[in-house]
PDB file of C-alpha atoms and ligand atoms in Angstrom:
ATOM      1  CA  UNK I   1      -9.344   8.183  -2.739  1.00  0.00           C
ATOM      2  CA  UNK I   2      -8.190   7.311  -6.348  1.00  0.00           C
ATOM      3  CA  UNK I   3      -9.448   7.983  -9.657  1.00  0.00           C
ATOM      4  CA  UNK I   4     -11.787   4.974  -9.900  1.00  0.00           C
ATOM      5  CA  UNK I   5     -13.405   5.884  -6.438  1.00  0.00           C
ATOM      6  CA  UNK I   6     -14.272   9.333  -7.764  1.00  0.00           C
ATOM      7  CA  UNK I   7     -15.544   7.661 -10.831  1.00  0.00           C
ATOM      8  CA  UNK I   8     -17.661   5.722  -9.001  1.00  0.00           C
ATOM      9  CA  UNK I   9     -18.769   8.522  -6.535  1.00  0.00           C
ATOM     10  CA  UNK I  10     -19.984   9.866  -9.645  1.00  0.00           C
ATOM     11  CA  UNK I  11     -22.104   7.549 -10.952  1.00  0.00           C
ATOM     12  CA  UNK I  12     -23.457   6.724  -7.545  1.00  0.00           C
ATOM     13  CA  UNK I  13     -24.631  10.351  -7.547  1.00  0.00           C
ATOM     14  CA  UNK I  14     -25.630  10.466 -11.167  1.00  0.00           C
ATOM     15  CA  UNK I  15     -27.748   7.215 -10.586  1.00  0.00           C
ATOM     16  CA  UNK I  16     -29.241   9.004  -7.126  1.00  0.00           C
ATOM     17  CA  UNK I  17     -30.451  12.034  -9.242  1.00  0.00           C
ATOM     18  CA  UNK I  18     -27.982  14.271  -7.833  1.00  0.00           C
ATOM     19  CA  UNK I  19     -26.912  16.786 -10.159  1.00  0.00           C
ATOM     20  CA  UNK I  20     -22.960  16.705 -10.430  1.00  0.00           C
ATOM     21  CA  UNK I  21     -20.623  17.228 -13.664  1.00  0.00           C
ATOM     22  CA  UNK I  22     -19.375  13.761 -14.858  1.00  0.00           C
ATOM     23  CA  UNK I  23     -17.152  15.761 -17.460  1.00  0.00           C
ATOM     24  CA  UNK I  24     -14.359  16.471 -15.389  1.00  0.00           C
ATOM     25  CA  UNK I  25     -12.422  18.740 -13.191  1.00  0.00           C
ATOM     26  CA  UNK I  26     -14.644  22.121 -12.812  1.00  0.00           C
ATOM     27  CA  UNK I  27     -12.254  24.666 -14.829  1.00  0.00           C
ATOM     28  CA  UNK I  28     -11.019  27.525 -13.086  1.00  0.00           C
ATOM     29  CA  UNK I  29     -10.504  30.847 -14.457  1.00  0.00           C
ATOM     30  CA  UNK I  30      -7.098  32.393 -15.200  1.00  0.00           C
ATOM     31  CA  UNK I  31      -7.793  35.490 -13.371  1.00  0.00           C
ATOM     32  CA  UNK I  32      -4.474  36.916 -13.766  1.00  0.00           C
ATOM     33  CA  UNK I  33      -5.127  37.368 -17.754  1.00  0.00           C
ATOM     34  CA  UNK I  34      -7.612  40.093 -18.737  1.00  0.00           C
ATOM     35  CA  UNK I  35     -10.637  38.915 -20.730  1.00  0.00           C
ATOM     36  CA  UNK I  36     -11.427  39.055 -24.374  1.00  0.00           C
ATOM     37  CA  UNK I  37     -11.291  42.993 -25.136  1.00  0.00           C
ATOM     38  CA  UNK I  38     -14.054  43.380 -27.604  1.00  0.00           C
ATOM     39  CA  UNK I  39     -17.044  45.626 -27.066  1.00  0.00           C
ATOM     40  CA  UNK I  40     -19.946  46.643 -29.508  1.00  0.00           C
ATOM     41  CA  UNK I  41     -22.144  49.214 -30.096  1.00  0.00           C
ATOM     42  CA  UNK I  42     -24.791  49.822 -32.533  1.00  0.00           C
ATOM     43  CA  UNK I  43     -24.934  52.676 -35.069  1.00  0.00           C
ATOM     44  CA  UNK I  44     -28.233  52.434 -36.842  1.00  0.00           C
ATOM     45  CA  UNK I  45     -28.354  49.081 -38.132  1.00  0.00           C
ATOM     46  CA  UNK I  46     -24.453  48.931 -38.148  1.00  0.00           C
ATOM     47  CA  UNK I  47     -22.617  47.165 -35.241  1.00  0.00           C
ATOM     48  CA  UNK I  48     -19.616  48.124 -34.426  1.00  0.00           C
ATOM     49  CA  UNK I  49     -16.990  46.350 -32.543  1.00  0.00           C
ATOM     50  CA  UNK I  50     -13.707  48.309 -30.764  1.00  0.00           C
ATOM     51  CA  UNK I  51     -11.165  46.038 -30.402  1.00  0.00           C
ATOM     52  CA  UNK I  52      -7.934  46.413 -28.146  1.00  0.00           C
ATOM     53  CA  UNK I  53      -4.937  46.065 -29.644  1.00  0.00           C
ATOM     54  CA  UNK I  54      -2.768  46.482 -26.051  1.00  0.00           C
ATOM     55  CA  UNK I  55      -1.410  49.754 -24.815  1.00  0.00           C
ATOM     56  CA  UNK I  56       1.645  51.878 -25.182  1.00  0.00           C
ATOM     57  CA  UNK I  57       3.651  53.736 -22.607  1.00  0.00           C
ATOM     58  CA  UNK I  58       3.848  57.707 -24.186  1.00  0.00           C
ATOM     59  CA  UNK I  59       6.939  59.661 -22.243  1.00  0.00           C
ATOM     60  CA  UNK I  60       5.526  63.415 -21.704  1.00  0.00           C
ATOM     61  CA  UNK I  61       9.063  64.301 -22.852  1.00  0.00           C
ATOM     62  CA  UNK I  62       7.251  63.447 -26.611  1.00  0.00           C
ATOM     63  CA  UNK I  63       4.300  66.336 -25.837  1.00  0.00           C
ATOM     64  CA  UNK I  64       5.027  69.899 -26.446  1.00  0.00           C
ATOM     65  CA  UNK I  65       3.146  73.195 -25.248  1.00  0.00           C
ATOM     66  CA  UNK I  66       2.906  71.785 -21.461  1.00  0.00           C
ATOM     67  CA  UNK I  67       5.626  71.791 -18.662  1.00  0.00           C
ATOM     68  CA  UNK I  68       6.485  68.538 -17.094  1.00  0.00           C
ATOM     69  CA  UNK I  69       4.775  69.600 -14.197  1.00  0.00           C
ATOM     70  CA  UNK I  70       1.640  70.194 -15.558  1.00  0.00           C
ATOM     71  CA  UNK I  71       1.430  67.002 -17.290  1.00  0.00           C
ATOM     72  CA  UNK I  72       2.025  65.208 -14.013  1.00  0.00           C
ATOM     73  CA  UNK I  73      -0.772  67.286 -12.762  1.00  0.00           C
ATOM     74  CA  UNK I  74      -3.119  66.533 -15.209  1.00  0.00           C
ATOM     75  CA  UNK I  75      -2.618  62.711 -14.858  1.00  0.00           C
ATOM     76  CA  UNK I  76      -2.939  63.361 -11.322  1.00  0.00           C
ATOM     77  CA  UNK I  77      -6.098  65.129 -11.783  1.00  0.00           C
ATOM     78  CA  UNK I  78      -7.428  61.814 -13.920  1.00  0.00           C
ATOM     79  CA  UNK I  79      -6.062  59.412 -10.909  1.00  0.00           C
ATOM     80  CA  UNK I  80      -3.366  58.077 -13.573  1.00  0.00           C
ATOM     81  CA  UNK I  81       0.016  56.638 -11.785  1.00  0.00           C
ATOM     82  CA  UNK I  82       2.636  59.358 -12.674  1.00  0.00           C
ATOM     83  CA  UNK I  83       5.121  59.442 -15.361  1.00  0.00           C
ATOM     84  CA  UNK I  84       4.180  58.136 -19.047  1.00  0.00           C
ATOM     85  CA  UNK I  85       0.861  58.221 -20.194  1.00  0.00           C
ATOM     86  CA  UNK I  86      -0.788  54.579 -20.983  1.00  0.00           C
ATOM     87  CA  UNK I  87      -2.438  55.208 -24.120  1.00  0.00           C
ATOM     88  CA  UNK I  88      -4.645  52.195 -25.624  1.00  0.00           C
ATOM     89  CA  UNK I  89      -4.088  50.987 -28.736  1.00  0.00           C
ATOM     90  CA  UNK I  90      -7.950  50.540 -30.297  1.00  0.00           C
ATOM     91  CA  UNK I  91      -9.087  49.335 -33.871  1.00  0.00           C
ATOM     92  CA  UNK I  92     -12.670  49.253 -34.569  1.00  0.00           C
ATOM     93  CA  UNK I  93     -14.784  46.484 -36.809  1.00  0.00           C
ATOM     94  CA  UNK I  94     -17.669  47.802 -38.818  1.00  0.00           C
ATOM     95  CA  UNK I  95     -19.864  45.226 -39.628  1.00  0.00           C
ATOM     96  CA  UNK I  96     -22.914  46.699 -42.202  1.00  0.00           C
ATOM     97  CA  UNK I  97     -24.559  43.289 -42.010  1.00  0.00           C
ATOM     98  CA  UNK I  98     -23.583  42.316 -45.362  1.00  0.00           C
ATOM     99  CA  UNK I  99     -19.657  43.718 -45.184  1.00  0.00           C
ATOM    100  CA  UNK I 100     -17.340  43.832 -42.273  1.00  0.00           C
ATOM    101  CA  UNK I 101     -14.848  46.512 -42.460  1.00  0.00           C
ATOM    102  CA  UNK I 102     -11.591  47.018 -39.966  1.00  0.00           C
ATOM    103  CA  UNK I 103     -10.315  50.311 -39.326  1.00  0.00           C
ATOM    104  CA  UNK I 104      -7.156  50.119 -38.202  1.00  0.00           C
ATOM    105  CA  UNK I 105      -5.007  47.095 -37.606  1.00  0.00           C
ATOM    106  CA  UNK I 106      -2.883  47.434 -34.633  1.00  0.00           C
ATOM    107  CA  UNK I 107       0.743  46.928 -34.266  1.00  0.00           C
ATOM    108  CA  UNK I 108       1.793  42.961 -35.079  1.00  0.00           C
ATOM    109  CA  UNK I 109       5.263  42.165 -33.866  1.00  0.00           C
ATOM    110  CA  UNK I 110       6.416  45.763 -34.605  1.00  0.00           C
ATOM    111  CA  UNK I 111       5.946  47.204 -31.297  1.00  0.00           C
ATOM    112  CA  UNK I 112       6.884  44.462 -28.443  1.00  0.00           C
ATOM    113  CA  UNK I 113       4.352  42.042 -26.288  1.00  0.00           C
ATOM    114  CA  UNK I 114       2.193  44.734 -24.425  1.00  0.00           C
ATOM    115  CA  UNK I 115       0.769  45.129 -28.254  1.00  0.00           C
ATOM    116  CA  UNK I 116      -0.467  42.871 -30.679  1.00  0.00           C
ATOM    117  CA  UNK I 117      -3.346  41.572 -29.489  1.00  0.00           C
ATOM    118  CA  UNK I 118      -5.800  42.842 -31.838  1.00  0.00           C
ATOM    119  CA  UNK I 119      -6.049  39.717 -34.218  1.00  0.00           C
ATOM    120  CA  UNK I 120      -7.047  37.377 -30.952  1.00  0.00           C
ATOM    121  CA  UNK I 121      -9.600  39.815 -30.083  1.00  0.00           C
ATOM    122  CA  UNK I 122     -11.116  40.173 -33.488  1.00  0.00           C
ATOM    123  CA  UNK I 123     -11.338  36.108 -33.125  1.00  0.00           C
ATOM    124  CA  UNK I 124     -12.991  36.120 -29.509  1.00  0.00           C
ATOM    125  CA  UNK I 125     -15.496  38.815 -31.475  1.00  0.00           C
ATOM    126  CA  UNK I 126     -16.784  36.553 -33.552  1.00  0.00           C
ATOM    127  CA  UNK I 127     -14.839  37.464 -36.836  1.00  0.00           C
ATOM    128  CA  UNK I 128     -12.073  35.488 -38.733  1.00  0.00           C
ATOM    129  CA  UNK I 129      -9.400  37.593 -40.413  1.00  0.00           C
ATOM    130  CA  UNK I 130     -10.490  36.249 -43.942  1.00  0.00           C
ATOM    131  CA  UNK I 131     -14.087  37.675 -43.210  1.00  0.00           C
ATOM    132  CA  UNK I 132     -12.517  41.156 -43.442  1.00  0.00           C
ATOM    133  CA  UNK I 133     -13.460  42.926 -46.769  1.00  0.00           C
ATOM    134  CA  UNK I 134     -11.902  46.125 -46.845  1.00  0.00           C
ATOM    135  CA  UNK I 135      -9.075  47.564 -44.156  1.00  0.00           C
ATOM    136  CA  UNK I 136      -9.647  51.505 -43.747  1.00  0.00           C
ATOM    137  CA  UNK I 137      -6.715  52.998 -42.411  1.00  0.00           C
ATOM    138  CA  UNK I 138      -6.274  55.770 -40.619  1.00  0.00           C
ATOM    139  CA  UNK I 139      -2.655  56.602 -41.442  1.00  0.00           C
ATOM    140  CA  UNK I 140       0.438  54.538 -42.193  1.00  0.00           C
ATOM    141  CA  UNK I 141       2.223  54.646 -38.297  1.00  0.00           C
ATOM    142  CA  UNK I 142       3.362  51.208 -37.091  1.00  0.00           C
ATOM    143  CA  UNK I 143       0.363  51.002 -34.450  1.00  0.00           C
ATOM    144  CA  UNK I 144      -2.234  51.645 -37.281  1.00  0.00           C
ATOM    145  CA  UNK I 145      -1.082  49.134 -39.779  1.00  0.00           C
ATOM    146  CA  UNK I 146       1.717  46.753 -38.020  1.00  0.00           C
ATOM    147  CA  UNK I 147      -1.130  44.178 -37.886  1.00  0.00           C
ATOM    148  CA  UNK I 148      -2.134  44.315 -41.233  1.00  0.00           C
ATOM    149  CA  UNK I 149       0.227  41.548 -42.604  1.00  0.00           C
ATOM    150  CA  UNK I 150       3.069  39.023 -40.842  1.00  0.00           C
ATOM    151  CA  UNK I 151       6.309  39.296 -42.410  1.00  0.00           C
ATOM    152  CA  UNK I 152       5.307  40.697 -45.481  1.00  0.00           C
ATOM    153  CA  UNK I 153       2.351  38.489 -46.234  1.00  0.00           C
ATOM    154  CA  UNK I 154      -1.291  40.070 -45.799  1.00  0.00           C
ATOM    155  CA  UNK I 155      -3.522  38.877 -42.531  1.00  0.00           C
ATOM    156  CA  UNK I 156      -6.381  39.839 -43.863  1.00  0.00           C
ATOM    157  CA  UNK I 157      -6.251  37.667 -47.017  1.00  0.00           C
ATOM    158  CA  UNK I 158      -9.738  39.040 -48.437  1.00  0.00           C
ATOM    159  CA  UNK I 159      -9.472  42.776 -47.909  1.00  0.00           C
ATOM    160  CA  UNK I 160      -8.807  45.645 -49.894  1.00  0.00           C
ATOM    161  CA  UNK I 161      -6.340  48.067 -48.680  1.00  0.00           C
ATOM    162  CA  UNK I 162      -7.310  51.110 -48.348  1.00  0.00           C
ATOM    163  CA  UNK I 163      -5.124  54.239 -47.791  1.00  0.00           C
ATOM    164  CA  UNK I 164      -5.249  57.930 -48.339  1.00  0.00           C
ATOM    165  CA  UNK I 165      -3.430  59.153 -51.237  1.00  0.00           C
ATOM    166  CA  UNK I 166      -1.261  62.060 -49.087  1.00  0.00           C
ATOM    167  CA  UNK I 167      -0.672  59.254 -46.699  1.00  0.00           C
ATOM    168  CA  UNK I 168       0.695  56.901 -49.285  1.00  0.00           C
ATOM    169  CA  UNK I 169       2.851  59.798 -51.496  1.00  0.00           C
ATOM    170  CA  UNK I 170       4.563  60.711 -47.995  1.00  0.00           C
ATOM    171  CA  UNK I 171       5.357  57.396 -46.425  1.00  0.00           C
ATOM    172  CA  UNK I 172       6.772  55.862 -49.952  1.00  0.00           C
ATOM    173  CA  UNK I 173       8.724  58.801 -50.764  1.00  0.00           C
ATOM    174  CA  UNK I 174      12.443  57.748 -50.244  1.00  0.00           C
ATOM    175  CA  UNK I 175      13.856  61.561 -50.627  1.00  0.00           C
ATOM    176  CA  UNK I 176      11.603  62.103 -47.640  1.00  0.00           C
ATOM    177  CA  UNK I 177      12.635  59.147 -45.842  1.00  0.00           C
ATOM    178  CA  UNK I 178      16.440  60.080 -46.557  1.00  0.00           C
ATOM    179  CA  UNK I 179      15.672  63.222 -44.663  1.00  0.00           C
ATOM    180  CA  UNK I 180      14.075  61.949 -41.992  1.00  0.00           C
ATOM    181  CA  UNK I 181      15.763  61.358 -38.458  1.00  0.00           C
ATOM    182  CA  UNK I 182      17.121  57.640 -38.078  1.00  0.00           C
ATOM    183  CA  UNK I 183      14.688  56.556 -35.755  1.00  0.00           C
ATOM    184  CA  UNK I 184      11.957  57.850 -37.756  1.00  0.00           C
ATOM    185  CA  UNK I 185      13.209  55.408 -41.048  1.00  0.00           C
ATOM    186  CA  UNK I 186      11.461  52.549 -39.844  1.00  0.00           C
ATOM    187  CA  UNK I 187       8.355  54.357 -39.878  1.00  0.00           C
ATOM    188  CA  UNK I 188       8.686  54.644 -43.630  1.00  0.00           C
ATOM    189  CA  UNK I 189       9.595  50.794 -44.260  1.00  0.00           C
ATOM    190  CA  UNK I 190       7.139  49.526 -42.275  1.00  0.00           C
ATOM    191  CA  UNK I 191       4.730  51.632 -44.357  1.00  0.00           C
ATOM    192  CA  UNK I 192       6.300  50.513 -47.664  1.00  0.00           C
ATOM    193  CA  UNK I 193       5.693  46.481 -46.835  1.00  0.00           C
ATOM    194  CA  UNK I 194       2.199  46.837 -45.530  1.00  0.00           C
ATOM    195  CA  UNK I 195       1.320  48.757 -48.736  1.00  0.00           C
ATOM    196  CA  UNK I 196       3.616  45.808 -50.716  1.00  0.00           C
ATOM    197  CA  UNK I 197       1.996  43.213 -48.794  1.00  0.00           C
ATOM    198  CA  UNK I 198      -1.708  43.759 -50.232  1.00  0.00           C
ATOM    199  CA  UNK I 199      -0.058  44.149 -53.878  1.00  0.00           C
ATOM    200  CA  UNK I 200      -3.034  45.051 -56.214  1.00  0.00           C
ATOM    201  CA  UNK I 201      -5.848  45.069 -53.307  1.00  0.00           C
ATOM    202  CA  UNK I 202      -4.426  48.519 -52.510  1.00  0.00           C
ATOM    203  CA  UNK I 203      -7.056  51.519 -53.081  1.00  0.00           C
ATOM    204  CA  UNK I 204      -5.919  55.102 -52.449  1.00  0.00           C
ATOM    205  CA  UNK I 205      -8.567  57.437 -51.495  1.00  0.00           C
ATOM    206  CA  UNK I 206      -8.357  61.036 -51.362  1.00  0.00           C
ATOM    207  CA  UNK I 207     -10.760  64.112 -50.196  1.00  0.00           C
ATOM    208  CA  UNK I 208     -13.882  63.584 -48.385  1.00  0.00           C
ATOM    209  CA  UNK I 209     -15.384  60.705 -50.036  1.00  0.00           C
ATOM    210  CA  UNK I 210     -17.360  57.650 -49.756  1.00  0.00           C
ATOM    211  CA  UNK I 211     -14.694  54.874 -48.886  1.00  0.00           C
ATOM    212  CA  UNK I 212     -16.696  51.810 -48.762  1.00  0.00           C
ATOM    213  CA  UNK I 213     -20.564  51.884 -48.668  1.00  0.00           C
ATOM    214  CA  UNK I 214     -21.582  53.571 -45.242  1.00  0.00           C
ATOM    215  CA  UNK I 215     -18.308  54.213 -44.192  1.00  0.00           C
ATOM    216  CA  UNK I 216     -17.077  58.067 -45.231  1.00  0.00           C
ATOM    217  CA  UNK I 217     -13.383  59.129 -45.607  1.00  0.00           C
ATOM    218  CA  UNK I 218     -12.725  62.256 -43.662  1.00  0.00           C
ATOM    219  CA  UNK I 219      -9.554  64.232 -43.914  1.00  0.00           C
ATOM    220  CA  UNK I 220      -7.979  65.076 -40.334  1.00  0.00           C
ATOM    221  CA  UNK I 221      -4.323  66.096 -41.671  1.00  0.00           C
ATOM    222  CA  UNK I 222      -1.409  67.076 -39.471  1.00  0.00           C
ATOM    223  CA  UNK I 223      -0.285  63.720 -37.367  1.00  0.00           C
ATOM    224  CA  UNK I 224       0.039  62.922 -40.807  1.00  0.00           C
ATOM    225  CA  UNK I 225      -0.193  64.292 -44.047  1.00  0.00           C
ATOM    226  CA  UNK I 226      -3.065  61.843 -45.063  1.00  0.00           C
ATOM    227  CA  UNK I 227      -4.538  61.309 -41.485  1.00  0.00           C
ATOM    228  CA  UNK I 228      -8.200  59.912 -42.039  1.00  0.00           C
ATOM    229  CA  UNK I 229     -11.400  59.678 -39.853  1.00  0.00           C
ATOM    230  CA  UNK I 230     -13.907  57.426 -41.075  1.00  0.00           C
ATOM    231  CA  UNK I 231     -17.425  58.512 -40.372  1.00  0.00           C
ATOM    232  CA  UNK I 232     -20.362  55.603 -40.086  1.00  0.00           C
ATOM    233  CA  UNK I 233     -23.660  56.504 -40.587  1.00  0.00           C
ATOM    234  CA  UNK I 234     -26.688  54.720 -40.305  1.00  0.00           C
ATOM    235  CA  UNK I 235     -30.303  56.005 -39.625  1.00  0.00           C
ATOM    236  CA  UNK I 236     -30.273  58.980 -37.227  1.00  0.00           C
ATOM    237  CA  UNK I 237     -27.081  57.678 -35.713  1.00  0.00           C
ATOM    238  CA  UNK I 238     -23.391  58.786 -36.678  1.00  0.00           C
ATOM    239  CA  UNK I 239     -20.094  57.567 -35.612  1.00  0.00           C
ATOM    240  CA  UNK I 240     -16.646  59.520 -36.196  1.00  0.00           C
ATOM    241  CA  UNK I 241     -13.906  56.796 -36.043  1.00  0.00           C
ATOM    242  CA  UNK I 242     -11.091  59.561 -35.878  1.00  0.00           C
ATOM    243  CA  UNK I 243      -7.723  57.928 -35.510  1.00  0.00           C
ATOM    244  CA  UNK I 244      -5.082  59.905 -33.256  1.00  0.00           C
ATOM    245  CA  UNK I 245      -7.070  63.191 -32.890  1.00  0.00           C
ATOM    246  CA  UNK I 246      -5.791  62.451 -29.144  1.00  0.00           C
ATOM    247  CA  UNK I 247      -3.103  60.600 -27.829  1.00  0.00           C
ATOM    248  CA  UNK I 248      -3.198  61.463 -24.111  1.00  0.00           C
ATOM    249  CA  UNK I 249      -7.071  62.167 -23.288  1.00  0.00           C
ATOM    250  CA  UNK I 250      -6.592  63.626 -19.917  1.00  0.00           C
ATOM    251  CA  UNK I 251      -4.213  66.158 -20.763  1.00  0.00           C
ATOM    252  CA  UNK I 252      -5.408  66.853 -25.081  1.00  0.00           C
ATOM    253  CA  UNK I 253      -9.114  66.994 -24.666  1.00  0.00           C
ATOM    254  CA  UNK I 254      -8.536  70.268 -21.991  1.00  0.00           C
ATOM    255  CA  UNK I 255      -5.280  71.448 -23.924  1.00  0.00           C
ATOM    256  CA  UNK I 256      -5.818  70.772 -27.542  1.00  0.00           C
ATOM    257  CA  UNK I 257      -2.817  72.676 -28.440  1.00  0.00           C
ATOM    258  CA  UNK I 258      -0.695  70.442 -26.808  1.00  0.00           C
ATOM    259  CA  UNK I 259       0.856  68.264 -29.657  1.00  0.00           C
ATOM    260  CA  UNK I 260       3.053  65.363 -29.777  1.00  0.00           C
ATOM    261  CA  UNK I 261       6.357  64.679 -31.584  1.00  0.00           C
ATOM    262  CA  UNK I 262       5.501  61.936 -33.777  1.00  0.00           C
ATOM    263  CA  UNK I 263       2.595  64.749 -35.390  1.00  0.00           C
ATOM    264  CA  UNK I 264       4.425  65.305 -38.873  1.00  0.00           C
ATOM    265  CA  UNK I 265       3.234  68.877 -38.984  1.00  0.00           C
ATOM    266  CA  UNK I 266       2.534  69.785 -34.969  1.00  0.00           C
ATOM    267  CA  UNK I 267       0.886  73.289 -35.928  1.00  0.00           C
ATOM    268  CA  UNK I 268      -1.600  71.819 -38.157  1.00  0.00           C
ATOM    269  CA  UNK I 269      -2.336  68.763 -36.062  1.00  0.00           C
ATOM    270  CA  UNK I 270      -3.679  71.041 -33.351  1.00  0.00           C
ATOM    271  CA  UNK I 271      -5.196  73.180 -36.010  1.00  0.00           C
ATOM    272  CA  UNK I 272      -7.614  69.981 -36.885  1.00  0.00           C
ATOM    273  CA  UNK I 273      -7.845  68.782 -33.261  1.00  0.00           C
ATOM    274  CA  UNK I 274      -9.376  72.010 -32.344  1.00  0.00           C
ATOM    275  CA  UNK I 275     -12.051  71.814 -35.490  1.00  0.00           C
ATOM    276  CA  UNK I 276     -12.997  68.727 -34.699  1.00  0.00           C
ATOM    277  CA  UNK I 277     -13.339  68.608 -31.445  1.00  0.00           C
ATOM    278  CA  UNK I 278     -15.686  71.937 -31.669  1.00  0.00           C
ATOM    279  CA  UNK I 279     -17.803  70.289 -34.667  1.00  0.00           C
ATOM    280  CA  UNK I 280     -18.239  67.025 -32.227  1.00  0.00           C
ATOM    281  CA  UNK I 281     -19.342  68.684 -29.048  1.00  0.00           C
ATOM    282  CA  UNK I 282     -21.490  71.217 -31.036  1.00  0.00           C
ATOM    283  CA  UNK I 283     -23.246  68.833 -33.081  1.00  0.00           C
ATOM    284  CA  UNK I 284     -23.261  65.856 -30.366  1.00  0.00           C
ATOM    285  CA  UNK I 285     -21.634  63.263 -32.625  1.00  0.00           C
ATOM    286  CA  UNK I 286     -20.212  60.013 -31.023  1.00  0.00           C
ATOM    287  CA  UNK I 287     -16.575  59.451 -31.847  1.00  0.00           C
ATOM    288  CA  UNK I 288     -14.218  56.442 -31.346  1.00  0.00           C
ATOM    289  CA  UNK I 289     -10.419  57.082 -31.087  1.00  0.00           C
ATOM    290  CA  UNK I 290      -7.330  54.885 -31.225  1.00  0.00           C
ATOM    291  CA  UNK I 291      -5.834  56.094 -28.347  1.00  0.00           C
ATOM    292  CA  UNK I 292      -8.619  56.997 -25.921  1.00  0.00           C
ATOM    293  CA  UNK I 293      -9.081  54.376 -23.120  1.00  0.00           C
ATOM    294  CA  UNK I 294     -10.701  51.084 -24.369  1.00  0.00           C
ATOM    295  CA  UNK I 295     -13.107  50.964 -26.031  1.00  0.00           C
ATOM    296  CA  UNK I 296     -12.390  54.252 -27.019  1.00  0.00           C
ATOM    297  CA  UNK I 297     -15.989  55.372 -27.709  1.00  0.00           C
ATOM    298  CA  UNK I 298     -17.981  58.713 -26.455  1.00  0.00           C
ATOM    299  CA  UNK I 299     -18.872  62.094 -26.895  1.00  0.00           C
ATOM    300  CA  UNK I 300     -16.946  65.279 -26.177  1.00  0.00           C
ATOM    301  CA  UNK I 301     -18.378  68.153 -24.394  1.00  0.00           C
ATOM    302  CA  UNK I 302     -17.025  72.208 -24.096  1.00  0.00           C
ATOM    303  CA  UNK I 303     -15.393  72.268 -20.367  1.00  0.00           C
ATOM    304  CA  UNK I 304     -13.739  75.678 -19.346  1.00  0.00           C
ATOM    305  CA  UNK I 305     -11.204  76.808 -22.064  1.00  0.00           C
ATOM    306  CA  UNK I 306     -11.396  73.191 -23.726  1.00  0.00           C
ATOM    307  CA  UNK I 307     -13.284  70.190 -24.095  1.00  0.00           C
ATOM    308  CA  UNK I 308     -14.059  66.502 -21.801  1.00  0.00           C
ATOM    309  CA  UNK I 309     -14.604  63.462 -22.911  1.00  0.00           C
ATOM    310  CA  UNK I 310     -17.484  61.257 -21.930  1.00  0.00           C
ATOM    311  CA  UNK I 311     -17.339  57.643 -22.493  1.00  0.00           C
ATOM    312  CA  UNK I 312     -20.084  55.678 -23.636  1.00  0.00           C
ATOM    313  CA  UNK I 313     -22.120  53.832 -21.540  1.00  0.00           C
ATOM    314  CA  UNK I 314     -22.550  49.938 -22.024  1.00  0.00           C
ATOM    315  CA  UNK I 315     -24.577  49.391 -25.149  1.00  0.00           C
ATOM    316  CA  UNK I 316     -27.385  45.912 -24.840  1.00  0.00           C
ATOM    317  CA  UNK I 317     -27.968  45.819 -28.239  1.00  0.00           C
TER     318      UNK I 317
HETATM  319 ZN1  LIG Z 401      -1.377  56.338 -33.106  1.00  0.00          ZN
END
């Protein structure tokens, strides 16, 4: 049967009242690629959309305070493949109804093809980059600001760029950079490039204070000097977007003492983690994490000597 015969058949079927698509071949889903990774949650009147940027492999050797065997046992207990831990990289849109904010911006081109998917998931969720009125950064690591610019030009062309004073001071300090190990120097360079891209739209925040209407900056220092969470409150609901309080969930919820080599101050990172876990478990506060399996939203409850994560259910809105 040639193309003309197919058309004739289609026309005949249509004339006979048979429902048959005349619009061309039926689309077959590409099941080899994942669907858009965006998921919404309602916090009072505010809509938060979790976005995935992709995943990052965390070598057990990066963690301190746990033996290799204990690390593998924790992965096995969570039904995960042995070896490195596959961490998510998540960011969060906060839509107040009148303004749209973005907490962190993924890796962009900084860390390879398993990442850098934030922008396409943002657009799939219905937001153009130009709709973002402020980019709120938890800290200036590449997996949180790499997607904020493309070759030094801002991706979010209408957005203010909010950074904690302490992180800005640390990562732009040429003296600290000079003393850092060679492999860490790219962190400083990326931070400076991202900050520069936003020029006079950079806004520094310090202490616990309202960052933008409806969102409070909460200092959570240790992972970096100015590591910051963002508390979203509306009506009776609260969500604490806590950035990098947890890197490897199957390990660190149960053992908050376990630290990561990327923590600028490991003892302070562990102390902050324990304090935050204790507070959100006690107060039943919903949290959202940058490296908790996508969408990275849920609750924390005390379990044994540590805690466990209870993922949030699908929100029907
Ligand atoms: Zn991170």
